[in-house]
Short mmCIF file of C-alpha atoms and ligand atoms in Angstrom, two decimals:
data_model
loop_
_atom_site.label_atom_id
_atom_site.label_comp_id
_atom_site.label_asym_id
_atom_site.label_seq_id
_atom_site.Cartn_x
_atom_site.Cartn_y
_atom_site.Cartn_z
CA MET J 1 -18.88 19.61 -41.24
CA ASN J 2 -20.95 22.74 -41.67
CA ARG J 3 -20.51 23.80 -45.34
CA PHE J 4 -20.00 27.41 -44.24
CA GLN J 5 -17.27 26.60 -41.71
CA PRO J 6 -14.34 27.33 -44.10
CA PHE J 7 -15.81 30.79 -44.86
CA LYS J 8 -16.26 31.43 -41.16
CA ARG J 9 -12.65 30.56 -40.44
CA LEU J 10 -11.29 32.58 -43.37
CA VAL J 11 -13.27 35.72 -42.46
CA GLU J 12 -12.26 35.45 -38.80
CA GLU J 13 -8.59 35.08 -39.69
CA TYR J 14 -8.72 38.00 -42.10
CA CYS J 15 -10.56 40.62 -40.06
CA GLY J 16 -11.54 39.14 -36.69
CA LEU J 17 -15.29 39.18 -37.32
CA GLU J 18 -16.95 36.19 -35.68
CA PHE J 19 -20.23 34.65 -36.74
CA ASN J 20 -21.58 32.37 -34.05
CA GLY J 21 -25.07 31.35 -32.99
CA ILE J 22 -27.87 33.28 -34.68
CA ALA J 23 -25.36 35.70 -36.26
CA GLU J 24 -24.08 32.82 -38.39
CA GLN J 25 -27.20 33.22 -40.53
CA ARG J 26 -25.80 36.51 -41.84
CA LEU J 27 -22.69 34.77 -43.07
CA HIS J 28 -24.77 31.98 -44.67
CA LYS J 29 -26.99 34.51 -46.42
CA ALA J 30 -24.13 36.61 -47.79
CA VAL J 31 -22.14 33.60 -49.00
CA SER J 32 -25.20 31.96 -50.58
CA LYS J 33 -26.24 35.19 -52.28
CA ILE J 34 -22.83 35.96 -53.80
CA SER J 35 -22.09 32.37 -54.87
CA ALA J 36 -25.55 32.14 -56.51
CA ALA J 37 -25.01 35.44 -58.32
CA LEU J 38 -21.68 34.12 -59.64
CA GLY J 39 -23.26 30.79 -60.58
CA LEU J 40 -20.75 28.89 -58.40
CA SER J 41 -21.13 26.07 -55.89
CA LEU J 42 -20.05 26.86 -52.34
CA ALA J 43 -16.83 24.87 -52.83
CA GLU J 44 -16.02 26.72 -56.08
CA TYR J 45 -16.80 30.07 -54.51
CA PHE J 46 -14.61 29.25 -51.49
CA ALA J 47 -11.67 28.38 -53.77
CA LYS J 48 -12.09 31.79 -55.44
CA VAL J 49 -12.37 33.72 -52.16
CA GLU J 50 -9.41 31.89 -50.64
CA LYS J 51 -7.14 32.70 -53.59
CA ASN J 52 -8.29 36.19 -54.45
CA PRO J 53 -8.04 39.00 -51.87
CA VAL J 54 -10.44 41.17 -53.91
CA GLU J 55 -13.16 38.50 -53.64
CA LEU J 56 -12.51 38.14 -49.92
CA THR J 57 -12.77 41.90 -49.42
CA GLU J 58 -16.05 41.96 -51.32
CA LEU J 59 -17.47 39.23 -49.12
CA VAL J 60 -16.28 40.99 -45.96
CA ASN J 61 -17.85 44.27 -47.13
CA GLN J 62 -21.20 42.45 -47.07
CA LEU J 63 -20.64 41.23 -43.53
CA THR J 64 -19.64 44.32 -41.59
CA VAL J 65 -22.20 46.05 -39.39
CA ASN J 66 -21.84 49.75 -40.15
CA GLU J 67 -24.46 51.29 -37.88
CA THR J 68 -23.38 54.75 -36.77
CA TYR J 69 -24.73 58.28 -36.45
CA PHE J 70 -23.65 61.82 -35.63
CA TYR J 71 -23.03 62.63 -31.97
CA ARG J 72 -23.27 59.05 -30.79
CA GLU J 73 -22.50 59.06 -27.05
CA PRO J 74 -22.07 62.87 -26.92
CA ALA J 75 -20.71 62.85 -23.34
CA GLN J 76 -17.55 61.12 -24.61
CA ILE J 77 -17.23 63.55 -27.50
CA MET J 78 -17.51 66.52 -25.17
CA LEU J 79 -15.03 65.01 -22.71
CA PHE J 80 -12.56 64.78 -25.58
CA VAL J 81 -13.22 68.29 -26.86
CA GLN J 82 -13.56 70.20 -23.60
CA THR J 83 -11.18 68.29 -21.37
CA PHE J 84 -8.62 66.29 -23.36
CA LEU J 85 -7.87 68.85 -26.05
CA PRO J 86 -6.71 71.60 -23.68
CA ARG J 87 -4.50 69.14 -21.83
CA LEU J 88 -3.08 67.72 -25.01
CA GLN J 89 -2.34 71.13 -26.40
CA LYS J 90 0.04 71.72 -23.51
CA LEU J 91 1.83 68.45 -24.24
CA VAL J 92 2.22 68.41 -28.00
CA ASN J 93 4.63 71.31 -28.41
CA ASN J 94 3.13 72.99 -31.47
CA ARG J 95 2.70 69.87 -33.56
CA PRO J 96 -0.88 68.91 -34.55
CA ILE J 97 -2.91 66.86 -32.10
CA ARG J 98 -3.49 63.54 -33.86
CA VAL J 99 -6.82 61.77 -33.50
CA LEU J 100 -7.86 58.45 -35.01
CA SER J 101 -11.37 57.06 -35.34
CA VAL J 102 -10.93 53.40 -36.19
CA GLY J 103 -13.93 51.42 -37.30
CA CYS J 104 -15.15 54.85 -38.38
CA SER J 105 -17.80 53.41 -40.70
CA SER J 106 -19.31 56.07 -43.01
CA GLY J 107 -17.60 58.93 -41.19
CA GLU J 108 -20.23 60.20 -38.76
CA GLU J 109 -17.89 59.71 -35.79
CA PRO J 110 -14.78 61.59 -37.04
CA TYR J 111 -16.96 64.33 -38.58
CA SER J 112 -18.76 64.71 -35.23
CA LEU J 113 -15.37 65.31 -33.60
CA ALA J 114 -14.52 67.96 -36.20
CA ILE J 115 -17.89 69.70 -35.73
CA ALA J 116 -17.60 69.61 -31.93
CA ILE J 117 -14.06 71.07 -32.03
CA GLN J 118 -15.12 73.90 -34.32
CA GLU J 119 -18.27 74.60 -32.30
CA THR J 120 -16.39 74.71 -29.01
CA TRP J 121 -13.08 76.31 -29.89
CA GLY J 122 -13.50 77.76 -33.37
CA LYS J 123 -11.93 77.12 -36.78
CA ALA J 124 -8.35 77.89 -35.73
CA MET J 125 -8.40 75.02 -33.26
CA LEU J 126 -9.78 72.61 -35.83
CA GLN J 127 -6.78 73.38 -38.01
CA GLN J 128 -4.48 72.29 -35.19
CA VAL J 129 -6.07 68.87 -35.00
CA GLN J 130 -5.43 66.09 -37.49
CA ILE J 131 -8.42 63.75 -37.64
CA ASP J 132 -8.06 60.38 -39.37
CA GLY J 133 -10.76 57.81 -40.04
CA GLY J 134 -10.00 54.16 -40.80
CA ASP J 135 -12.23 51.22 -41.60
CA LEU J 136 -12.00 47.76 -43.06
CA ASP J 137 -15.04 48.16 -45.29
CA GLU J 138 -14.13 50.06 -48.43
CA ASN J 139 -17.74 50.80 -49.33
CA VAL J 140 -18.26 52.83 -46.16
CA LEU J 141 -15.05 54.74 -46.81
CA VAL J 142 -16.38 55.84 -50.20
CA LYS J 143 -19.51 57.10 -48.46
CA ALA J 144 -17.44 58.81 -45.75
CA ARG J 145 -15.38 60.71 -48.32
CA ALA J 146 -18.51 61.85 -50.14
CA GLY J 147 -19.98 62.99 -46.80
CA ILE J 148 -23.63 62.66 -47.90
CA TYR J 149 -26.08 61.36 -45.30
CA SER J 150 -29.72 60.35 -44.90
CA PRO J 151 -31.89 61.62 -42.02
CA PHE J 152 -31.19 58.37 -40.10
CA SER J 153 -27.63 59.61 -39.46
CA PHE J 154 -28.99 62.70 -37.72
CA ARG J 155 -31.09 60.92 -35.11
CA ALA J 156 -28.99 62.32 -32.23
CA LEU J 157 -27.85 65.58 -33.80
CA ASP J 158 -29.31 68.90 -32.81
CA GLU J 159 -31.33 70.34 -35.73
CA GLY J 160 -29.42 73.65 -35.45
CA LEU J 161 -26.12 71.86 -36.05
CA ARG J 162 -27.62 69.88 -38.91
CA LYS J 163 -28.64 73.10 -40.62
CA LYS J 164 -25.34 74.81 -39.89
CA TYR J 165 -23.01 72.04 -41.10
CA PHE J 166 -24.94 70.30 -43.89
CA GLN J 167 -26.37 71.32 -47.25
CA ALA J 168 -29.35 69.57 -48.81
CA THR J 169 -28.49 67.78 -52.10
CA ARG J 170 -30.53 65.48 -54.32
CA ASN J 171 -29.04 62.41 -52.60
CA GLY J 172 -29.16 63.59 -49.00
CA TYR J 173 -27.43 66.14 -46.80
CA GLN J 174 -23.79 66.84 -47.57
CA ILE J 175 -21.38 67.94 -44.89
CA ASN J 176 -19.73 71.35 -45.45
CA ALA J 177 -16.43 71.33 -47.31
CA ASP J 178 -14.34 72.75 -44.43
CA ILE J 179 -15.41 69.93 -42.10
CA ARG J 180 -15.03 67.35 -44.87
CA GLN J 181 -11.48 68.50 -45.53
CA ALA J 182 -10.63 68.24 -41.84
CA VAL J 183 -10.88 64.43 -41.92
CA GLN J 184 -8.76 61.98 -43.94
CA PHE J 185 -10.05 58.46 -44.56
CA PHE J 186 -8.04 55.34 -45.32
CA PRO J 187 -8.37 51.54 -45.21
CA PHE J 188 -7.49 50.04 -41.85
CA ASN J 189 -7.78 46.41 -40.85
CA LEU J 190 -7.51 46.02 -37.08
CA LYS J 191 -6.60 42.35 -37.54
CA ALA J 192 -3.63 43.19 -39.79
CA GLU J 193 -0.16 42.35 -38.57
CA ARG J 194 1.01 45.95 -39.07
CA TYR J 195 -1.09 49.07 -38.70
CA PRO J 196 -0.90 51.92 -41.22
CA ALA J 197 0.66 54.39 -38.76
CA GLU J 198 4.04 54.80 -37.12
CA ASP J 199 4.63 53.75 -33.54
CA ASN J 200 3.82 56.42 -30.91
CA TYR J 201 1.75 58.46 -33.36
CA TYR J 202 -1.80 59.15 -32.15
CA ASP J 203 -2.81 61.24 -29.13
CA VAL J 204 -6.40 60.03 -29.02
CA VAL J 205 -7.96 56.89 -30.48
CA PHE J 206 -11.69 56.43 -30.78
CA PHE J 207 -12.35 52.69 -31.13
CA ARG J 208 -16.04 52.65 -30.34
CA ASN J 209 -18.65 50.01 -31.02
CA VAL J 210 -16.26 47.74 -32.91
CA SER J 211 -14.75 45.44 -30.25
CA ILE J 212 -18.10 43.71 -29.66
CA TYR J 213 -17.62 41.82 -32.93
CA PHE J 214 -14.31 40.26 -31.85
CA ASN J 215 -13.45 37.45 -29.44
CA LEU J 216 -11.36 37.99 -26.32
CA ALA J 217 -8.00 36.99 -27.86
CA THR J 218 -8.55 39.31 -30.84
CA ARG J 219 -9.60 42.19 -28.59
CA LYS J 220 -6.43 41.81 -26.50
CA ASP J 221 -4.23 41.56 -29.57
CA ILE J 222 -5.85 44.70 -31.04
CA GLN J 223 -5.34 46.64 -27.83
CA HIS J 224 -1.63 45.75 -27.83
CA LYS J 225 -1.31 46.99 -31.40
CA LEU J 226 -3.30 50.16 -30.73
CA GLN J 227 -1.10 50.84 -27.72
CA LYS J 228 2.00 50.64 -29.92
CA MET J 229 0.52 53.24 -32.25
CA MET J 230 -0.36 55.58 -29.37
CA GLN J 231 1.75 58.43 -27.97
CA PRO J 232 3.10 57.93 -24.42
CA ASN J 233 0.22 60.07 -23.09
CA ALA J 234 -2.50 58.98 -25.44
CA ILE J 235 -6.09 58.16 -24.66
CA LEU J 236 -8.21 55.30 -25.97
CA LEU J 237 -12.00 55.53 -25.93
CA LEU J 238 -14.34 52.59 -26.46
CA GLY J 239 -18.14 52.74 -26.43
CA SER J 240 -19.33 53.12 -22.84
CA SER J 241 -21.00 49.70 -22.85
CA GLU J 242 -17.86 47.87 -24.01
CA THR J 243 -15.10 49.57 -22.01
CA LEU J 244 -15.02 47.31 -18.96
CA GLY J 245 -14.96 44.22 -21.18
CA ASN J 246 -11.70 45.52 -22.64
CA ASP J 247 -9.85 46.14 -19.39
CA PHE J 248 -6.88 43.79 -19.85
CA GLY J 249 -4.32 45.67 -17.79
CA ILE J 250 -2.57 46.73 -21.02
CA LEU J 251 -3.60 50.37 -20.56
CA GLU J 252 -4.84 52.07 -17.42
CA LEU J 253 -8.59 52.36 -16.98
CA VAL J 254 -9.72 55.73 -15.72
CA GLU J 255 -13.08 57.19 -14.78
CA GLU J 256 -13.61 60.91 -15.20
CA GLN J 257 -16.84 62.93 -15.29
CA GLY J 258 -18.78 59.66 -15.31
CA GLN J 259 -16.99 58.42 -18.44
CA TYR J 260 -14.51 55.56 -18.66
CA TYR J 261 -11.46 55.60 -20.88
CA PHE J 262 -8.00 54.08 -21.15
CA VAL J 263 -4.80 56.03 -20.83
CA GLN J 264 -1.27 55.16 -21.78
CA GLY J 265 0.68 57.30 -19.30
CA ALA J 266 -0.03 59.32 -16.23
CA GLU J 267 1.40 62.62 -17.45
CA LEU J 268 -1.71 63.70 -19.27
CA LEU J 269 -3.79 63.24 -16.16
CA GLN J 270 -1.50 65.53 -14.19
CA GLN J 271 -1.97 68.25 -16.77
CA ALA J 272 -5.44 69.13 -15.55
CA GLY J 273 -5.94 72.84 -15.21
CA THR J 274 -7.73 75.75 -16.73
CA PRO J 275 -7.89 75.34 -20.49
CA GLN J 276 -5.40 77.56 -22.28
CA LEU J 277 -6.57 77.08 -25.79
CA SER J 278 -6.36 80.01 -28.12
CA HIS J 279 -9.88 80.05 -29.44
CA ASP J 280 -11.58 82.54 -31.65
CA LYS J 281 -15.10 81.84 -30.46
CA PRO J 282 -15.41 79.83 -27.27
CA HIS J 283 -18.83 78.41 -26.68
CA VAL J 284 -20.34 75.09 -25.95
CA LEU J 285 -22.81 73.13 -27.98
CA GLU J 286 -26.48 73.57 -27.53
CA ASN J 287 -28.26 70.45 -26.36
CA THR J 288 -25.18 68.44 -25.54
CA VAL J 289 -24.08 67.08 -22.22
CA ILE J 290 -21.81 69.66 -20.64
CA SER J 291 -18.99 68.16 -18.64
CA ALA J 292 -17.79 69.29 -15.23
CA PRO J 293 -15.24 72.15 -15.11
CA VAL J 294 -11.91 71.11 -16.56
CA ASN J 295 -9.89 71.96 -13.48
CA VAL J 296 -11.82 69.48 -11.36
CA LEU J 297 -9.95 66.29 -12.02
CA SER J 298 -9.48 63.35 -9.74
CA PRO J 299 -9.26 60.32 -11.94
CA ALA J 300 -10.39 57.34 -9.95
CA LYS J 301 -8.43 54.38 -11.21
CA LEU J 302 -10.79 51.51 -11.47
CA SER J 303 -9.81 48.04 -12.43
CA VAL J 304 -12.60 45.51 -12.33
CA ALA J 305 -10.39 43.15 -10.39
CA ASP J 306 -9.67 45.81 -7.77
CA THR J 307 -13.33 46.70 -7.46
CA ALA J 308 -14.21 43.09 -6.96
CA LYS J 309 -11.53 42.76 -4.26
CA ALA J 310 -12.57 45.93 -2.48
CA ALA J 311 -16.30 45.32 -2.66
CA PRO J 312 -16.72 43.10 0.44
CA GLN J 313 -15.39 45.81 2.76
CA LEU J 314 -17.48 48.54 1.21
CA GLN J 315 -20.87 46.96 0.91
CA PRO J 316 -22.70 43.75 1.71
CA VAL J 317 -21.78 41.03 -0.76
CA LEU J 318 -24.47 40.54 -3.35
CA THR J 319 -24.60 37.40 -5.43
CA HIS J 320 -24.78 38.14 -9.14
CA GLU J 321 -28.34 36.90 -9.14
CA ALA J 322 -29.35 39.35 -6.40
CA ALA J 323 -27.40 42.14 -8.09
CA VAL J 324 -29.16 41.49 -11.40
CA GLN J 325 -32.52 41.57 -9.60
CA LYS J 326 -31.63 45.00 -8.21
CA ILE J 327 -30.53 46.30 -11.58
CA LYS J 328 -33.90 45.25 -12.97
CA GLU J 329 -35.45 48.10 -11.00
CA LEU J 330 -33.18 50.61 -12.77
CA LEU J 331 -34.49 49.58 -16.17
CA HIS J 332 -37.80 51.36 -15.56
CA ASP J 333 -36.16 54.77 -15.64
CA SER J 334 -34.03 55.83 -18.61
CA SER J 335 -32.13 58.34 -16.47
CA GLN J 336 -30.72 55.32 -14.59
CA TYR J 337 -29.50 53.55 -17.73
CA GLN J 338 -25.89 54.67 -17.46
CA GLN J 339 -25.66 53.45 -13.88
CA ALA J 340 -27.31 50.17 -14.84
CA LEU J 341 -24.90 49.69 -17.76
CA ILE J 342 -21.86 50.08 -15.53
CA LYS J 343 -23.22 47.58 -13.01
CA LEU J 344 -24.20 45.10 -15.73
CA GLU J 345 -20.84 45.43 -17.41
CA LYS J 346 -19.06 44.52 -14.16
CA ILE J 347 -21.18 41.39 -13.81
CA ILE J 348 -20.66 40.37 -17.44
CA VAL J 349 -16.89 40.80 -17.17
CA GLN J 350 -16.85 38.39 -14.23
CA GLU J 351 -19.53 36.05 -15.54
CA PRO J 352 -19.61 36.24 -19.36
CA ASP J 353 -22.49 33.75 -19.61
CA ASN J 354 -24.86 35.64 -17.31
CA ALA J 355 -27.80 35.67 -19.73
CA PRO J 356 -30.11 38.04 -17.76
CA ALA J 357 -27.29 40.62 -17.43
CA ILE J 358 -26.48 40.37 -21.15
CA LEU J 359 -30.16 40.66 -21.99
CA MET J 360 -30.64 43.73 -19.78
CA LYS J 361 -27.66 45.41 -21.38
CA GLY J 362 -29.17 44.62 -24.78
CA TRP J 363 -32.48 46.09 -23.63
CA ILE J 364 -30.88 49.38 -22.59
CA LEU J 365 -29.03 49.67 -25.90
CA LEU J 366 -32.23 48.86 -27.75
CA ASN J 367 -33.96 51.73 -25.98
CA GLN J 368 -31.04 53.95 -26.92
CA LYS J 369 -31.63 52.92 -30.56
CA GLU J 370 -28.28 51.12 -30.74
CA PHE J 371 -29.95 48.46 -32.84
CA SER J 372 -27.03 46.38 -34.07
CA GLN J 373 -25.35 46.14 -30.66
CA ALA J 374 -28.66 45.47 -28.96
CA GLN J 375 -29.48 42.70 -31.41
CA LYS J 376 -26.10 41.09 -30.92
CA LEU J 377 -26.50 41.06 -27.14
CA ILE J 378 -30.06 39.76 -27.20
CA GLU J 379 -29.00 37.00 -29.58
CA GLN J 380 -26.10 36.19 -27.27
CA ALA J 381 -28.51 35.90 -24.31
CA LEU J 382 -30.63 33.58 -26.45
CA GLU J 383 -27.64 31.34 -27.08
CA PHE J 384 -27.49 30.71 -23.32
CA ARG J 385 -31.28 30.58 -22.87
CA PRO J 386 -32.88 29.76 -26.22
CA TRP J 387 -36.45 29.88 -24.88
CA CYS J 388 -36.26 32.99 -22.74
CA LEU J 389 -39.53 34.83 -23.31
CA ASP J 390 -38.12 38.27 -22.53
CA ALA J 391 -35.24 37.78 -24.96
CA LEU J 392 -37.53 36.57 -27.74
CA ILE J 393 -39.87 39.53 -27.27
CA ALA J 394 -36.95 41.95 -27.08
CA LEU J 395 -35.52 40.50 -30.30
CA GLY J 396 -38.93 40.85 -31.94
CA LEU J 397 -39.12 44.49 -30.86
CA CYS J 398 -35.58 45.10 -32.10
CA HIS J 399 -36.63 43.92 -35.57
CA LYS J 400 -39.99 45.66 -35.44
CA TRP J 401 -38.48 49.05 -34.53
CA GLN J 402 -36.25 48.73 -37.58
CA SER J 403 -39.30 47.87 -39.74
CA GLU J 404 -38.06 44.27 -40.21
CA PHE J 405 -41.56 42.94 -39.69
CA ASP J 406 -41.04 39.40 -41.06
CA MET J 407 -38.12 38.82 -38.71
CA ALA J 408 -40.13 40.34 -35.85
CA VAL J 409 -42.96 37.89 -36.53
CA GLN J 410 -40.54 34.96 -36.34
CA SER J 411 -39.31 36.03 -32.90
CA PHE J 412 -42.79 36.75 -31.54
CA LYS J 413 -44.01 33.38 -32.84
CA LYS J 414 -41.20 31.66 -30.94
CA ALA J 415 -42.15 33.66 -27.85
CA CYS J 416 -45.77 32.44 -28.17
CA TYR J 417 -44.56 28.90 -28.68
CA THR J 418 -42.35 28.98 -25.60
CA ASN J 419 -45.14 30.46 -23.48
CA PRO J 420 -48.54 29.82 -25.10
CA GLU J 421 -50.41 31.67 -22.33
CA SER J 422 -48.36 34.86 -22.60
CA TRP J 423 -50.86 37.50 -23.73
CA LEU J 424 -47.90 39.86 -24.10
CA ALA J 425 -46.20 37.67 -26.72
CA HIS J 426 -49.50 37.15 -28.57
CA TYR J 427 -50.26 40.85 -28.46
CA HIS J 428 -46.91 41.80 -30.05
CA LEU J 429 -47.32 39.07 -32.65
CA ALA J 430 -50.85 40.23 -33.50
CA ASP J 431 -49.82 43.86 -33.76
CA THR J 432 -46.90 43.02 -36.08
CA LEU J 433 -49.06 40.77 -38.27
CA LYS J 434 -51.45 43.69 -38.55
CA GLN J 435 -48.57 45.90 -39.72
CA LEU J 436 -47.82 43.26 -42.35
CA ASN J 437 -51.46 43.42 -43.38
CA ASP J 438 -51.83 39.72 -42.63
CA LYS J 439 -55.42 40.15 -41.57
CA VAL J 440 -56.45 36.55 -40.92
CA ALA J 441 -53.41 35.72 -38.81
CA ALA J 442 -53.63 39.01 -36.93
CA GLN J 443 -57.31 38.42 -36.21
CA GLN J 444 -56.67 34.91 -34.85
CA THR J 445 -53.88 36.19 -32.66
CA PHE J 446 -55.87 39.12 -31.25
CA GLN J 447 -58.58 36.56 -30.45
CA THR J 448 -56.02 34.60 -28.44
CA VAL J 449 -55.11 37.77 -26.52
CA ARG J 450 -58.80 38.40 -25.81
CA ARG J 451 -59.36 34.79 -24.70
CA ILE J 452 -56.45 34.84 -22.24
CA LEU J 453 -57.27 38.24 -20.75
CA SER J 454 -61.04 37.96 -20.61
CA ASN J 455 -60.69 34.73 -18.61
CA ASN J 456 -58.28 36.35 -16.22
CA THR J 457 -57.35 40.04 -16.24
CA SER J 458 -54.51 39.35 -13.84
CA ALA J 459 -52.99 36.68 -16.11
CA HIS J 460 -49.19 36.84 -15.93
CA SER J 461 -47.50 38.14 -19.05
CA GLY J 462 -44.65 35.65 -18.61
CA SER J 463 -42.04 38.41 -18.57
CA GLU J 464 -39.34 37.95 -15.97
CA TRP J 465 -36.37 40.23 -16.64
CA LEU J 466 -37.32 43.27 -18.66
CA PRO J 467 -39.89 46.03 -18.09
CA LEU J 468 -42.07 44.70 -20.90
CA GLU J 469 -45.41 44.83 -19.10
CA LEU J 470 -48.25 46.72 -20.80
CA PRO J 471 -51.43 47.82 -19.03
CA VAL J 472 -53.78 44.84 -19.28
CA LYS J 473 -56.90 46.99 -19.69
CA ASP J 474 -55.39 48.86 -22.63
CA VAL J 475 -54.23 45.66 -24.30
CA LEU J 476 -57.69 44.12 -23.95
CA PHE J 477 -59.33 47.30 -25.23
CA LEU J 478 -57.00 47.48 -28.26
CA ALA J 479 -57.48 43.79 -29.07
CA GLU J 480 -61.29 44.25 -29.00
CA ARG J 481 -61.07 47.36 -31.16
CA HIS J 482 -58.85 45.73 -33.79
CA LEU J 483 -61.16 42.71 -33.91
CA LEU J 484 -64.12 45.00 -34.47
CA ASN J 485 -62.28 46.84 -37.26
CA PHE J 486 -61.31 43.57 -38.95
CA LYS J 487 -64.98 42.60 -39.05
CA LYS J 488 -65.78 45.83 -40.90
CA GLN J 489 -62.93 45.51 -43.45
CA PRO J 490 -62.73 43.12 -46.42
CA GLU J 491 -60.09 40.39 -46.11
CA HIS J 492 -56.63 41.05 -47.62
CA SER J 493 -54.74 37.92 -46.86
CA VAL J 494 -55.24 34.32 -45.84
CA SER J 495 -52.01 33.15 -44.23
CA GLY J 496 -52.17 31.78 -40.67
CA ALA J 497 -50.11 32.61 -37.56
C1 LIG U 1 -20.86 49.58 -35.67
S1 LIG U 1 -19.67 50.43 -36.65
C2 LIG U 1 -19.08 51.60 -35.50
C3 LIG U 1 -18.95 52.97 -36.10
C4 LIG U 1 -18.47 54.07 -35.16
N1 LIG U 1 -17.20 53.78 -34.57
C5 LIG U 1 -19.48 54.36 -34.10
O1 LIG U 1 -19.25 54.10 -32.93
O2 LIG U 1 -20.57 54.86 -34.44
C6 LIG U 1 -18.39 49.19 -36.69
C7 LIG U 1 -17.37 49.43 -37.83
O3 LIG U 1 -16.23 48.62 -37.57
C8 LIG U 1 -15.71 48.20 -38.82
N2 LIG U 1 -14.83 47.02 -38.65
C9 LIG U 1 -15.20 45.74 -38.43
N3 LIG U 1 -14.11 44.95 -38.40
C10 LIG U 1 -13.04 45.76 -38.60
C11 LIG U 1 -11.64 45.52 -38.69
N4 LIG U 1 -11.12 44.30 -38.58
N5 LIG U 1 -10.83 46.58 -38.92
C12 LIG U 1 -11.36 47.84 -39.05
N6 LIG U 1 -12.66 48.11 -38.99
C13 LIG U 1 -13.50 47.09 -38.76
C14 LIG U 1 -16.97 47.91 -39.64
O4 LIG U 1 -16.70 47.93 -41.03
C15 LIG U 1 -17.91 49.03 -39.18
O5 LIG U 1 -17.91 50.10 -40.07
#
């Protein structure tokens, strides 16, 4: 038996996180690192973790993926602020509107909600909303409470808002006290038997970019428990790329203003009308997606099963393979990403092992800088097709764009191995080796690129699914130029590719 299997089982039982395929390496690394630091064998360390909840929590804190940033998926945030809040205000009868961000990580998501409410409706409205943030990982909760962030957290936030709501400190930018006080953080394990809130409590639950780490049974179980905690008219939002994969018929799936969400009861939907919020300074955010007028509401109920049933009458039947081929065309244009994601999601729900669809979804998320989700999807595609050139290159790029050059080299090397005549794979490998200052290996690899392309400028790159092509002339020109530069420079390193 795999020596790490008992850890895998224990972690899954405790918090639902699954480590399969390539992701299992993360578990191996964390377990090996902690047991070595404690001077224990794996068996001794397991006995400690199994008995002691503090040890288990510390291990789990090392395993969570906490990637997040301010104003992630702003269209959903604005739908909540501009559309849901006015409707909810009519329903709640003077009590606060209660919002939960679960899997809130270091707080960027709940703080974004607080900022967006204040920006749109003013301070008085923010005081009428109770915002809670819960997460399993206690380390991120400490960071959330401190509210100090590095520039990486601001990658999608308008600079004007950054300046308005954050103060520079020695350790980073700290969020203003009034916004910080608007959010309460507490430990929350979605796998726990009981949740730390009464039944029928929350009006809106943000559960975004968390479900991808759980298996189907866990996701269903979590949705049942979230439903119990939600008000009769509450709304549940998942990340746009994971919503359709969580449509279990437990809550109703609704599409509005191009966004999908789940709703508990129909009453809220019938409340559409002109917003009647008392606001001291109504205005909308600069540089955010502005939603359609609030009084235009015709929620189209969309269950994947229904869509599949209705499809033959509406349009010619496309096999999944043909549909995926069509979606490929959308990947060339980032303005088509949302449409492509919805189509891909429908295919994946019906055919969870459709590797090209999973890979394409990963590619879109990678281009949206959703690195951890993208990596997970690309690795999942590789589990079904371990030697897929596009997936190996995409994984390499995912590592490279996060400055994980050693890992990028590993993926590009595999890509070269699987397709030795792919100039594209060799070019990415060479370029990454150059970044690592591995001059000899980079030189050899650029020579391979030159050999392939100077024999045949129309040589196929080997790419099949993703828009990975680079202009051959430019690649050849760059390879020649780097080779010339290497000749001029003294050698730094001697390792081979
Ligand atoms: C990728 S972050 C998502 C952050 C934020 N919701 C967003 O969309 O930007 C996923 C978070 O889920 C948390 N998480 C994982 N398993 C959990 C569980 N069983 N209960 C609560 N939170 C969990 C992780 O600790 C991590 O902070």
